[in-house]
CSV table of C-alpha atoms and ligand atoms in Angstrom, one decimal:
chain,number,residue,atom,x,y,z
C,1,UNK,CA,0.0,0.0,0.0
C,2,UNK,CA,0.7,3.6,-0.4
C,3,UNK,CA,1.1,6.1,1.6
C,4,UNK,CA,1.9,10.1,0.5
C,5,UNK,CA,2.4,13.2,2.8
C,6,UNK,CA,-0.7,12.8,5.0
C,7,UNK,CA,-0.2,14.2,8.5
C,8,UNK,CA,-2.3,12.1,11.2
C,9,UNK,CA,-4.0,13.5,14.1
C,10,UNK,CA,-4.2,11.4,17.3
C,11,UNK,CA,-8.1,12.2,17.8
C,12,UNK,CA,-10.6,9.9,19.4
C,13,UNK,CA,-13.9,11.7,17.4
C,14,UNK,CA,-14.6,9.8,14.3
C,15,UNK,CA,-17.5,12.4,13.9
C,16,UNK,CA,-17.1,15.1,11.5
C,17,UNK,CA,-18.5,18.7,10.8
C,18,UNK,CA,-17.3,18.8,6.9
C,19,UNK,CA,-17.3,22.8,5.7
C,20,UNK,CA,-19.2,23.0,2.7
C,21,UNK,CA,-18.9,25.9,0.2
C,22,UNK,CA,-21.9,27.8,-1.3
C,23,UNK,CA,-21.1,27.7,-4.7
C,24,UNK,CA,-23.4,28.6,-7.8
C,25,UNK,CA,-25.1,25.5,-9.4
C,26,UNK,CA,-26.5,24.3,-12.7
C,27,UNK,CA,-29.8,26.6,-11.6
C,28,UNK,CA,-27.5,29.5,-12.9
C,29,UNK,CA,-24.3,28.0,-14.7
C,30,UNK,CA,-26.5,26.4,-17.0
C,31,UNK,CA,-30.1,27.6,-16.7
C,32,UNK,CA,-29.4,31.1,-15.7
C,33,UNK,CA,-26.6,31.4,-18.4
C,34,UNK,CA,-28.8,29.7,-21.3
C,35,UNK,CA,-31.6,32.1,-20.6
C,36,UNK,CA,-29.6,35.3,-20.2
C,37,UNK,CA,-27.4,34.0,-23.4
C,38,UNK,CA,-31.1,34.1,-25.5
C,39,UNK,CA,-31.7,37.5,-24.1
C,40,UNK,CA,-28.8,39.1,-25.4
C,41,UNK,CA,-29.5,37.2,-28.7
C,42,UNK,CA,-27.8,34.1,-29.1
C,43,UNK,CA,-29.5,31.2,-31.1
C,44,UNK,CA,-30.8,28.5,-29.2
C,45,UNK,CA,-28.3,25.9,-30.2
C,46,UNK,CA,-25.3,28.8,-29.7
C,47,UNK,CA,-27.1,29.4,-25.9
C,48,UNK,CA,-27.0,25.3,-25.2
C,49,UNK,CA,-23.2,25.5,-25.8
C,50,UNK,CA,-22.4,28.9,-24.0
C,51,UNK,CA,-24.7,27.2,-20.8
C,52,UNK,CA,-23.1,23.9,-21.3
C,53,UNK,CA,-19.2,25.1,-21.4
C,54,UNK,CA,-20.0,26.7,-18.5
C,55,UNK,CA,-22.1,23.9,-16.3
C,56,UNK,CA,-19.4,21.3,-17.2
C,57,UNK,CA,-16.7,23.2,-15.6
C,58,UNK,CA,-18.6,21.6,-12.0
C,59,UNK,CA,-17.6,18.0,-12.9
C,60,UNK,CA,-19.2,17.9,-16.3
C,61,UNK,CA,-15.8,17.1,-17.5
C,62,UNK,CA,-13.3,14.2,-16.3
C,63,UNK,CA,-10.8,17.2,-16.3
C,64,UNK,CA,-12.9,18.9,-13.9
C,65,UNK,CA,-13.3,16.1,-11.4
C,66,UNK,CA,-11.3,17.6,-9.0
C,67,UNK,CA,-11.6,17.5,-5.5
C,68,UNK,CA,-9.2,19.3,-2.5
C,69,UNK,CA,-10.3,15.7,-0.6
C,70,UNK,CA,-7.9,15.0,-3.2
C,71,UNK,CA,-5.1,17.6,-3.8
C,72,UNK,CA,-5.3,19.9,-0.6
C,73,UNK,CA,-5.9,17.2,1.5
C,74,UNK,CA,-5.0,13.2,0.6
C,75,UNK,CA,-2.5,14.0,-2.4
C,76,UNK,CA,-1.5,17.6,-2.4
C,77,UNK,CA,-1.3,18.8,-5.8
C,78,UNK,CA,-0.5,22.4,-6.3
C,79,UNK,CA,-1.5,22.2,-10.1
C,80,UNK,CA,-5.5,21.3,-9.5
C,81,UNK,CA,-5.2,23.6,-6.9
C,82,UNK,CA,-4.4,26.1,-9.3
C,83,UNK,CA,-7.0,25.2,-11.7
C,84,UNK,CA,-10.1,25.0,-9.3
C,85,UNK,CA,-9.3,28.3,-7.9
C,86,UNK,CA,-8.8,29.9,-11.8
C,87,UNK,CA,-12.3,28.3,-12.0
C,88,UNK,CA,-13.9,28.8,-8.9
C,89,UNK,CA,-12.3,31.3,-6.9
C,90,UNK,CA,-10.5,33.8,-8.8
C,91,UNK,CA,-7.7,35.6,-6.9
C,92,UNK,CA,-5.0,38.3,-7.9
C,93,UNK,CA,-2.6,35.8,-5.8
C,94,UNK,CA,-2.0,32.4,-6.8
C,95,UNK,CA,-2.2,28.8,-5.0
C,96,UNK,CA,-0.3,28.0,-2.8
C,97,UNK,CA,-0.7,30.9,-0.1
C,98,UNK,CA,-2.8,31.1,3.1
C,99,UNK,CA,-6.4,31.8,2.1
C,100,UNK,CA,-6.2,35.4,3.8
C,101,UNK,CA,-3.9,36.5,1.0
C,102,UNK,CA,-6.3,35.6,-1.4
C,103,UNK,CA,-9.4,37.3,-1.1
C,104,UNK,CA,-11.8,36.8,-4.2
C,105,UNK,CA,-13.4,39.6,-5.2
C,106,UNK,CA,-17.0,39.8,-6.9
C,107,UNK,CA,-16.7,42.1,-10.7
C,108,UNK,CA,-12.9,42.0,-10.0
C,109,UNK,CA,-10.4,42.0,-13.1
C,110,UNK,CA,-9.4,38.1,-12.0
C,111,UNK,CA,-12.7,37.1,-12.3
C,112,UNK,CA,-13.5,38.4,-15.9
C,113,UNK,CA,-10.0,38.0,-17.1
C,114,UNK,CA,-11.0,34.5,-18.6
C,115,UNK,CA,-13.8,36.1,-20.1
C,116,UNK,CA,-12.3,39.2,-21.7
C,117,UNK,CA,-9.3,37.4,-23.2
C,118,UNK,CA,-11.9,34.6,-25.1
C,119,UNK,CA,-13.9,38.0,-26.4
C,120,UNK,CA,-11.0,39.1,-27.8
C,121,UNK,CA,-9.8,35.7,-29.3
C,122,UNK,CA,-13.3,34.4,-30.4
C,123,UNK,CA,-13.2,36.9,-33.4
C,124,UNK,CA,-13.7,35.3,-36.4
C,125,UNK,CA,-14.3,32.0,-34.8
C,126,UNK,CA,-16.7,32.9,-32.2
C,127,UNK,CA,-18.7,30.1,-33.3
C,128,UNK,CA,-16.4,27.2,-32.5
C,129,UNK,CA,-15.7,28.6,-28.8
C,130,UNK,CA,-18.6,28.7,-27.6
C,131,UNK,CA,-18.1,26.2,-24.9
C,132,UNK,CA,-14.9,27.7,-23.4
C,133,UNK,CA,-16.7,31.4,-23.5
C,134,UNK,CA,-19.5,29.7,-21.4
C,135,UNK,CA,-16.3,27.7,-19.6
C,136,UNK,CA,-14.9,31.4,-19.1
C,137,UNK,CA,-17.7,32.9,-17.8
C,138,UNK,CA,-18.1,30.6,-14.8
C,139,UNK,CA,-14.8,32.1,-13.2
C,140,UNK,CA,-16.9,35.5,-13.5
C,141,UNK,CA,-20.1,33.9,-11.8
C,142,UNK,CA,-18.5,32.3,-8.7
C,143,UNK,CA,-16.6,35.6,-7.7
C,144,UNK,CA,-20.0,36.5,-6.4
C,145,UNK,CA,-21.0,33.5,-4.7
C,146,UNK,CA,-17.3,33.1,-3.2
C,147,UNK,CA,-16.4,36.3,-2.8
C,148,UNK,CA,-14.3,37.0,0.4
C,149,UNK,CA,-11.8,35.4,2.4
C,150,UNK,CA,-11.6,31.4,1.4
C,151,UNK,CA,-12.1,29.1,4.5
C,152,UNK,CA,-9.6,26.0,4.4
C,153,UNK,CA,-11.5,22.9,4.7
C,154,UNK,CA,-10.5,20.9,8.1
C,155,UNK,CA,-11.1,17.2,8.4
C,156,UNK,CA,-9.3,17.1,11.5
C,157,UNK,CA,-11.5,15.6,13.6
C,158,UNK,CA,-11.2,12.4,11.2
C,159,UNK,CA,-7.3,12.9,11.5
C,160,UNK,CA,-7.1,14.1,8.2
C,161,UNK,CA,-4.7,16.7,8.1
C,162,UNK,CA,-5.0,19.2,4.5
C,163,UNK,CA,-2.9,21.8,3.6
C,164,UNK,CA,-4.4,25.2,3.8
C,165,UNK,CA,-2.5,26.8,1.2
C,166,UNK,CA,-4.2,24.8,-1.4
C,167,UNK,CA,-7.9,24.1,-0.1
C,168,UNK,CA,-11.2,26.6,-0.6
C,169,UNK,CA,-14.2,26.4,0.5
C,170,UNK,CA,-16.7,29.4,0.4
C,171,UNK,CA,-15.6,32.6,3.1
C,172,UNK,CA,-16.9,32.0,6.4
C,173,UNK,CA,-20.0,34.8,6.5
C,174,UNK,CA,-20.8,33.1,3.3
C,175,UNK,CA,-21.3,30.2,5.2
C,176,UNK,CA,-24.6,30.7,7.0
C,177,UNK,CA,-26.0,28.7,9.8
C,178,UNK,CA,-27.5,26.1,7.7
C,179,UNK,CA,-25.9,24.9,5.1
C,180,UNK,CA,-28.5,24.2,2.9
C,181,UNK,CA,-29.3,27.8,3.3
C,182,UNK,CA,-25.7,28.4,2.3
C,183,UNK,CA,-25.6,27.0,-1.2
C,184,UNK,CA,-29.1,28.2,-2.3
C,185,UNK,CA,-29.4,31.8,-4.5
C,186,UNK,CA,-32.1,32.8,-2.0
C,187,UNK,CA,-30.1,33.1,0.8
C,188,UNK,CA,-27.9,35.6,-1.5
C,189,UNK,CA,-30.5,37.4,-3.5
C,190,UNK,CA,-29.2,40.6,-3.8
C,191,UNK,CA,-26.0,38.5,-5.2
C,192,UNK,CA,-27.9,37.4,-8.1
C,193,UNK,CA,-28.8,40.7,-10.1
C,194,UNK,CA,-25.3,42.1,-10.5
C,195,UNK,CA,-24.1,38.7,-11.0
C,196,UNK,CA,-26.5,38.1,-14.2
C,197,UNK,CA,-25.8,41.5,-15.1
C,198,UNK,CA,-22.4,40.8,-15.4
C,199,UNK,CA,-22.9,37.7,-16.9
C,200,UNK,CA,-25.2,39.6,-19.7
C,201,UNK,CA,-22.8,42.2,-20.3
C,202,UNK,CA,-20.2,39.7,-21.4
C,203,UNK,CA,-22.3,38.1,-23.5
C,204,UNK,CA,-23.5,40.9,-25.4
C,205,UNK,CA,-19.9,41.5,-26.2
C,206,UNK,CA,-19.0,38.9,-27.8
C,207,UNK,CA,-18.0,38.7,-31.7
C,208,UNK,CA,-21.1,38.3,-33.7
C,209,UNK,CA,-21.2,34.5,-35.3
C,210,UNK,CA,-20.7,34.5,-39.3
C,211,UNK,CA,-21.7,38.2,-39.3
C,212,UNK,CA,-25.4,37.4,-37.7
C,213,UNK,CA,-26.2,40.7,-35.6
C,214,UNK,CA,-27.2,40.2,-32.6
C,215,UNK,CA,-30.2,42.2,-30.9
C,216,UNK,CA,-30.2,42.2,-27.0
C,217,UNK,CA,-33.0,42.8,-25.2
C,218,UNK,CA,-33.2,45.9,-22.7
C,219,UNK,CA,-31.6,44.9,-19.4
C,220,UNK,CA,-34.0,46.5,-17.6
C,221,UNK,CA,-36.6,43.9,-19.1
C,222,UNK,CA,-34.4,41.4,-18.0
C,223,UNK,CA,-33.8,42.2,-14.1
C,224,UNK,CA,-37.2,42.7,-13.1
C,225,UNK,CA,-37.4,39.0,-13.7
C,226,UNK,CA,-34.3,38.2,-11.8
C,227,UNK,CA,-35.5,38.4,-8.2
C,228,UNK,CA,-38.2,35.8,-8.5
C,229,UNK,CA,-35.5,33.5,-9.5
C,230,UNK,CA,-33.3,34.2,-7.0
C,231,UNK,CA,-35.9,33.0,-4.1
C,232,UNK,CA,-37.1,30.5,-5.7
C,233,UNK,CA,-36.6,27.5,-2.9
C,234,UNK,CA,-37.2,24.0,-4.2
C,235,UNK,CA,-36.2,22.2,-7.4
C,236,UNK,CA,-40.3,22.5,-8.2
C,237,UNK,CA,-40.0,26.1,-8.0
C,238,UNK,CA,-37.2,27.0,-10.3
C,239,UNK,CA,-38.5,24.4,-13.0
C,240,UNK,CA,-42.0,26.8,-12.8
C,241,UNK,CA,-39.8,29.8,-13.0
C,242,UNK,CA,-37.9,28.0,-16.5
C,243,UNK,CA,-40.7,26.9,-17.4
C,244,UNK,CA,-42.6,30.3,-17.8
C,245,UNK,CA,-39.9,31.1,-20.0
C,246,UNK,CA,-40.3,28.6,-22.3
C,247,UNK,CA,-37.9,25.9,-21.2
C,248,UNK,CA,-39.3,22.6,-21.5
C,249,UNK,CA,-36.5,20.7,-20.7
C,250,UNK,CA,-35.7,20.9,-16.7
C,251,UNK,CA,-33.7,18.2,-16.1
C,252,UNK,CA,-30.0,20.2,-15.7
C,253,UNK,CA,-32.0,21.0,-12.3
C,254,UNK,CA,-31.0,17.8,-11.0
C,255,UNK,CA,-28.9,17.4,-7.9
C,256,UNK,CA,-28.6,20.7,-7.1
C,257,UNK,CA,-28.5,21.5,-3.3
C,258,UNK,CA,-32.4,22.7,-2.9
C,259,UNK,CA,-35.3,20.3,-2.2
C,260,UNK,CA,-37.5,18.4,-4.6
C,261,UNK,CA,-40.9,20.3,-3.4
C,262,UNK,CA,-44.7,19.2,-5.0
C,263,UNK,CA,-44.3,18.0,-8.3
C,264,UNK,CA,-40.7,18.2,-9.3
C,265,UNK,CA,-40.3,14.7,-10.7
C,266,UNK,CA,-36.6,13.1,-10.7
C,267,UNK,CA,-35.1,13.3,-14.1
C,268,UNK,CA,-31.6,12.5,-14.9
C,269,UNK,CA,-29.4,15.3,-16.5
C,270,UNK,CA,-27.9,14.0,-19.7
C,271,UNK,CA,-25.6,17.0,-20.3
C,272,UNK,CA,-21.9,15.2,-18.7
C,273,UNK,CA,-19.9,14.1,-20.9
C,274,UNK,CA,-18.0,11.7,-19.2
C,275,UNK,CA,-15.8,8.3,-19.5
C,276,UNK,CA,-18.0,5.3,-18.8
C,277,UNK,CA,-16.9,3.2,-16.1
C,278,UNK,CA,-17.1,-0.6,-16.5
C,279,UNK,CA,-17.0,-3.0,-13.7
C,280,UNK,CA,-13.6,-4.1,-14.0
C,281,UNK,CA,-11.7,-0.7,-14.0
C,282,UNK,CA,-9.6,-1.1,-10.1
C,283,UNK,CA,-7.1,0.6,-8.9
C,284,UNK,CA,-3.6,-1.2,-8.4
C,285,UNK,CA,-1.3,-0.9,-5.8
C,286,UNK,CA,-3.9,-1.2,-3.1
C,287,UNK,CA,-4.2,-4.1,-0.4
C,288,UNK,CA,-6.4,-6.8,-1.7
C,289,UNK,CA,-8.5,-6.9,1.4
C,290,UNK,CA,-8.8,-3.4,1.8
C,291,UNK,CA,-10.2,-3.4,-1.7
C,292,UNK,CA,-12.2,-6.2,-1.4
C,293,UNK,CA,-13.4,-4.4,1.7
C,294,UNK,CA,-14.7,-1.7,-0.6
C,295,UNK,CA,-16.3,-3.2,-3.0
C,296,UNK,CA,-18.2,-5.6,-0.8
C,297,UNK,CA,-19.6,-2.3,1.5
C,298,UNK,CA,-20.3,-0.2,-2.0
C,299,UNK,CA,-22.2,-3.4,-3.8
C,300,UNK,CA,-24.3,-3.0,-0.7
C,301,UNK,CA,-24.3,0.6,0.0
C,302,UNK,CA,-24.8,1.7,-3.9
C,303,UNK,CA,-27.4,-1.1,-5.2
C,304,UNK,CA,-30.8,-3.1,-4.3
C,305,UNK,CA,-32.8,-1.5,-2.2
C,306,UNK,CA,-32.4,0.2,1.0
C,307,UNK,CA,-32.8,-1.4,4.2
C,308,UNK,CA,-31.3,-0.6,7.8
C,309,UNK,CA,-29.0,-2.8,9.1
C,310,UNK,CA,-27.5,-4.1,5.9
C,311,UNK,CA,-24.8,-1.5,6.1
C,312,UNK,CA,-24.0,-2.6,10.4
C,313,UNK,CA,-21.3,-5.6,9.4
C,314,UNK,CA,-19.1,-2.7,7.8
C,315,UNK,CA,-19.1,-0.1,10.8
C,316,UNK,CA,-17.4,0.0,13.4
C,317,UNK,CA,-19.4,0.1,16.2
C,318,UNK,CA,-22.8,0.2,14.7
C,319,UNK,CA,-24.7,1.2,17.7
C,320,UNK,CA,-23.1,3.8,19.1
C,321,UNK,CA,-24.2,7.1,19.1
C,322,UNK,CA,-22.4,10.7,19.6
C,323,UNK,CA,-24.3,13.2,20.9
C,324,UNK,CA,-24.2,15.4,18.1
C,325,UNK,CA,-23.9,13.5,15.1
C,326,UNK,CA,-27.3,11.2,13.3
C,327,UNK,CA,-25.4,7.0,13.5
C,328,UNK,CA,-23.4,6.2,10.8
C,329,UNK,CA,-25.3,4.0,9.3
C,330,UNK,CA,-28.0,6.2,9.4
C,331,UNK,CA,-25.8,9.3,7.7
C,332,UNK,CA,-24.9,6.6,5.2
C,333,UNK,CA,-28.0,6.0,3.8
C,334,UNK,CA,-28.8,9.9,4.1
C,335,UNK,CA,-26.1,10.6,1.2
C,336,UNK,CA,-28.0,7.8,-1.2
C,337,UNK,CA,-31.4,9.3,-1.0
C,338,UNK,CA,-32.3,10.2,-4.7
C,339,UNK,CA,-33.4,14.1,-3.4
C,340,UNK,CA,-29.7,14.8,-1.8
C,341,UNK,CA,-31.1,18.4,-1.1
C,342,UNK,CA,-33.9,18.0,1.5
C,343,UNK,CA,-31.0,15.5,2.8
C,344,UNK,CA,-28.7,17.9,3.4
C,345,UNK,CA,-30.1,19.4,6.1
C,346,UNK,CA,-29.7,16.2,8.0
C,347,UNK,CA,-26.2,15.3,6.7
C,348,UNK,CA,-25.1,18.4,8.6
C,349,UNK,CA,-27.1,18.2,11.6
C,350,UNK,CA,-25.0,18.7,14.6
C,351,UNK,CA,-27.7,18.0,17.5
C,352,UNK,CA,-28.7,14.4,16.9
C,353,UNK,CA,-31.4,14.0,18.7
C,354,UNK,CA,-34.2,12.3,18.0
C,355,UNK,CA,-36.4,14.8,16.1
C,356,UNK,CA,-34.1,14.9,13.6
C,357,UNK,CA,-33.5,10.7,13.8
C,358,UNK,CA,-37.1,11.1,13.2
C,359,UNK,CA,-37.5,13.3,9.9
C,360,UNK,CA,-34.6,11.5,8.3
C,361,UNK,CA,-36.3,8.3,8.4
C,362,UNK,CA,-39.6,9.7,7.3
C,363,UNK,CA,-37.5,11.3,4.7
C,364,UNK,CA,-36.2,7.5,4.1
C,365,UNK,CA,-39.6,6.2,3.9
C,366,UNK,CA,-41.0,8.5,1.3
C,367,UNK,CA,-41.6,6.2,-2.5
C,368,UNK,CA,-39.1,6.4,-4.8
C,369,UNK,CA,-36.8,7.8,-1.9
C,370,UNK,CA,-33.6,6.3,-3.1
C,371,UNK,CA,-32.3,5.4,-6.7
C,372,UNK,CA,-32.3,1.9,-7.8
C,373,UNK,CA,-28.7,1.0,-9.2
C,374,UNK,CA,-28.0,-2.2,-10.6
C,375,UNK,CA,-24.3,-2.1,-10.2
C,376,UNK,CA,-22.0,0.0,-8.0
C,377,UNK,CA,-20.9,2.1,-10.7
C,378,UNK,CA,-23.8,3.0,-12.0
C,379,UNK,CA,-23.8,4.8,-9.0
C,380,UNK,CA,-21.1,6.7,-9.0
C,381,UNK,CA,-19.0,9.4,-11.1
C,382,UNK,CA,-16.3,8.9,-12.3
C,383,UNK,CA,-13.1,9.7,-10.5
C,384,UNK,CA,-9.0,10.7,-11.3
C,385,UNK,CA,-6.3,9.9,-9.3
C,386,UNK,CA,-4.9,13.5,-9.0
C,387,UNK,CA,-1.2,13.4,-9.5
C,388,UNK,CA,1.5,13.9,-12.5
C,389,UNK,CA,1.3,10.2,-13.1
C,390,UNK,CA,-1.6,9.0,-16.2
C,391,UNK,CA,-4.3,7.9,-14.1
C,392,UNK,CA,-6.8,5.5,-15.4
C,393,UNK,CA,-10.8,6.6,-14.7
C,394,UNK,CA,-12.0,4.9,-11.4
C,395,UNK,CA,-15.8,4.4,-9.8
C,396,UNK,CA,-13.2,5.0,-6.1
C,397,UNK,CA,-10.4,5.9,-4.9
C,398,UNK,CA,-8.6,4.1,-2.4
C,399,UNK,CA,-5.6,5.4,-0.2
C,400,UNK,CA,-3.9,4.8,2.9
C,401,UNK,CA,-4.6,6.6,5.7
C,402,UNK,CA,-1.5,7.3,9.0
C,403,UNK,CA,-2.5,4.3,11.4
C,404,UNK,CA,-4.6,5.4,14.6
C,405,UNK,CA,-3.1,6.3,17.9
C,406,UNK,CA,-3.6,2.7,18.9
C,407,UNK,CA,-1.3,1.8,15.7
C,408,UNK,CA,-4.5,0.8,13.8
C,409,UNK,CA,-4.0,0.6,9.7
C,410,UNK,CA,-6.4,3.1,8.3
C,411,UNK,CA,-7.7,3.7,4.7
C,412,UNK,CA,-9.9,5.8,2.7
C,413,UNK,CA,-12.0,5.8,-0.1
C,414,UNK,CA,-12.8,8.5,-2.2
C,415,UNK,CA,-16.2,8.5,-4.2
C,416,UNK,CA,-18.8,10.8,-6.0
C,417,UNK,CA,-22.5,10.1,-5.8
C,418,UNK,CA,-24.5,10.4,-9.0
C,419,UNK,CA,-27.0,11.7,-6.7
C,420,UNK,CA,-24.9,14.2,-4.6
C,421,UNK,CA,-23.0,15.1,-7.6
C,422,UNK,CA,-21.4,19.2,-6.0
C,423,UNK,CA,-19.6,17.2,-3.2
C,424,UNK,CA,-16.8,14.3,-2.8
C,425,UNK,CA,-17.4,11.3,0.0
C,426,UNK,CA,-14.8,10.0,1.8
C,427,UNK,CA,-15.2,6.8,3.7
C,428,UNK,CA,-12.7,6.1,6.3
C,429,UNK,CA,-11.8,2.6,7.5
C,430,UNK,CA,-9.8,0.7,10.4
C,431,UNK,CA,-8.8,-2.6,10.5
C,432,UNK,CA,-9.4,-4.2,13.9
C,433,UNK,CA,-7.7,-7.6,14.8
C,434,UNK,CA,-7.7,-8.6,10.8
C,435,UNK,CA,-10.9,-7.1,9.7
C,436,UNK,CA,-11.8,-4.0,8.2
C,437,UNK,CA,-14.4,-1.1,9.4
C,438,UNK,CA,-15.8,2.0,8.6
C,439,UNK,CA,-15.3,4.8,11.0
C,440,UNK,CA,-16.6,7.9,10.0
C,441,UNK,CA,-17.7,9.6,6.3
C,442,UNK,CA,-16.1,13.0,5.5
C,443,UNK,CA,-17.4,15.1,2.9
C,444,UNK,CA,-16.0,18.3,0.8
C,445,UNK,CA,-18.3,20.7,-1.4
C,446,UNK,CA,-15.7,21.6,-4.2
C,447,UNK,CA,-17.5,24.0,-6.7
I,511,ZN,ZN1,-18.0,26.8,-9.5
């Protein structure tokens, strides 16, 4: 096994309290971008390519599936660290330095410097870059979702040590008391307008395609429409708002952080374009058992239905409780339930007590509550081993962990839920006289 650079932390706690980031999802990189992209003129077919450039920068891409579980915290790697924060959180000051010395700025020259310099370039091709100006313009739209101090994401408690030079996660007062309330455009509405109107600016500039003028609509036309969006607080909700404007198609909706609410009915976005994964692509260099260990917990985590108790044989200590954390097995199933959104609430609990036991399983309970997959990977997204080295596309990750303070081998595996598609699992293991357990789950939001 393998073992690079991770710092261990003697810590008892196998609970965590994983930061997550309030980032702007496919509600505006896609839908938001392909609306305001027909406003200022743009064919349909040229706004599905400016909306999809852009959406596919949030793990649309194998390119993009990066995660700082991965390169700020497992495998430091300085040059995805680079690249998510030209992408995510644009900064005057590169990667690596401490967060504090690289404050992100909403309108700032950073953010639109992608932007500008593909407005400039695009002229007399403008019609084969679409997808890189949409690509460019994401940059542009996270300044105002990030803007502010980045927070370095901590997994200490699960004696995960990351370096904070190359992590991000969304400032602190960005951060509000919930997080689902973080990560939705209501809790930031007055965010939204200049955001758009930014976003609208840059794509009225843009060279004209084969001489076609463009005429843009009158931006005051177009914000009085804006704020409606903005609170807009279940999946159902923005689908009525697309709707109304002549969208028929909805399904980029899916897995964004808000709830399902009346009527939204699941639907699968088919706008990734990503490797497939087939059931024999494995990592090498990994312990057999640790890998076997894996894939026997993920064939019954991931498919068949759900069903408590299935999941106690791979934990630890499947009965015990902390105070302020929901039981693992309990959290487990949480992060497969098909509407990740009204889960999140309950993934980041901190009380535990039994109310909330309570709405999760009712949550649980609910038809057509979790996905039926047939196989693992189906499951899954797929996944890069972030280094130098050629890495070959994997449904997980595996890598060794520092041993526990009672000289305990750890491990961890890295995974992306289909169905929790903005954040990045990881499920840590201990092997107790000869077998392997879970411990805790960590999680990072990394758009
Ligand atoms: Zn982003």
């Amino acid at each position: 096994m393998f073992f690079r650079g991770i710092e261990m932390l003697l810590t008892v706690s196998i609970m965590l309290f994983p930061r997550v980031a309030p980032c702007f999802e496919s509600d505006v990189h896609y839908g938001l971008t392909y609306w305001l992209a027909q406003k200022a003129g743009f064919l349909p077919e040229e706004a599905e390519a400016i909306s999809l450039g852009n959406q596919r920068v949030d793990g649309g891409l194998i390119e993009n599936m990066k995660s700082q579980l991965q390169y700020a915290c497992l495998l430091p790697y300085e040059e995805d660290s680079l690249a998510v924060q030209a992408l995510h959180f644009p900064s005057a000051r590169k990667v690596p330095i401490s967060p504090d010395r690289r404050t992100v700025t909403a309108g700032s020259r950073e953010s639109s410097a992608q932007s500008e310099k593909l407005i400039e370039t695009a002229r007399g091709k403008a019609g084969f870059m679409l997808q890189l100006f949409g690509k460019a313009l994401h940059p542009l739209q996270d300044a105002y979702s990030h803007q502010g101090v980045p927070v370095a994401v901590s997994l200490e408690e699960a004696g995960i040590k990351c370096d904070d030079q190359l992590s991000m996660s969304a400032p602190r007062d960005r951060q509000s008391i919930s997080v689902h309330d973080a990560e939705v455009t209501a809790s930031w509405p007055g965010t939204i307008t200049p955001m758009a109107r930014a976003t609208f600016d840059a794509l009225v500039r843009y060279p004209t395609i084969d001489g076609r003028v463009r005429v843009p609509k009158k931006w005051e036309n177009i914000s009085s429409e804006l704020s409606s969006f903005a609170v807009a607080r279940t999946k159902a909700n923005k689908a009525d708002w697309f709707r109304d404007r002549g969208f028929s198609d909805v399904s980029f909706l899916d897995g964004i952080s808000l709830p399902d609410g009346d009527g939204w009915r699941s639907i699968r976005w088919h706008g990734r374009k990503l490797p497939e994964l087939n059931a024999g692509s494995t990592q090498h260099n990994v312990d057999p058992q640790i890998l076997d260990f894996y894939r026997g917990f993920f064939e019954q985590w991931l498919t068949g239905s759900m069903k408590f108790g299935r999941l106690a044989p791979f934990i630890a200590d499947a009965t015990s409780k902390n105070a302020q954390r929901l039981p693992l097995e309990l959290r487990l199933w949480l992060w497969r339930l098909r509407d990740h959104g009204a889960a999140i609430p309950f993934l980041f609990d901190r009380t535990g007590g039994p109310k909330v036991i309570r709405g999760a399983r009712a949550l649980m309970a609910k038809p057509a509550a979790f996905e039926r997959y047939a196989v693992p990977t189906d499951a899954v997204l797929p996944l890069l081993y972030e280094s130098d080295a050629p890495s070959p596309v994997l449904p997980f990750i595996v890598l060794d962990l520092p041993s526990s303070a009672k000289n305990r081998p750890r491990a961890i595996a890295i995974v992306k839920l289909l169905d929790a598609p903005y954040e990045t699992l990881g499920i840590v293991t201990e092997r107790v006289d000869g077998r392997w357990f879970i411990i805790s789950v960590v999680s990072t939001f990394d758009y």
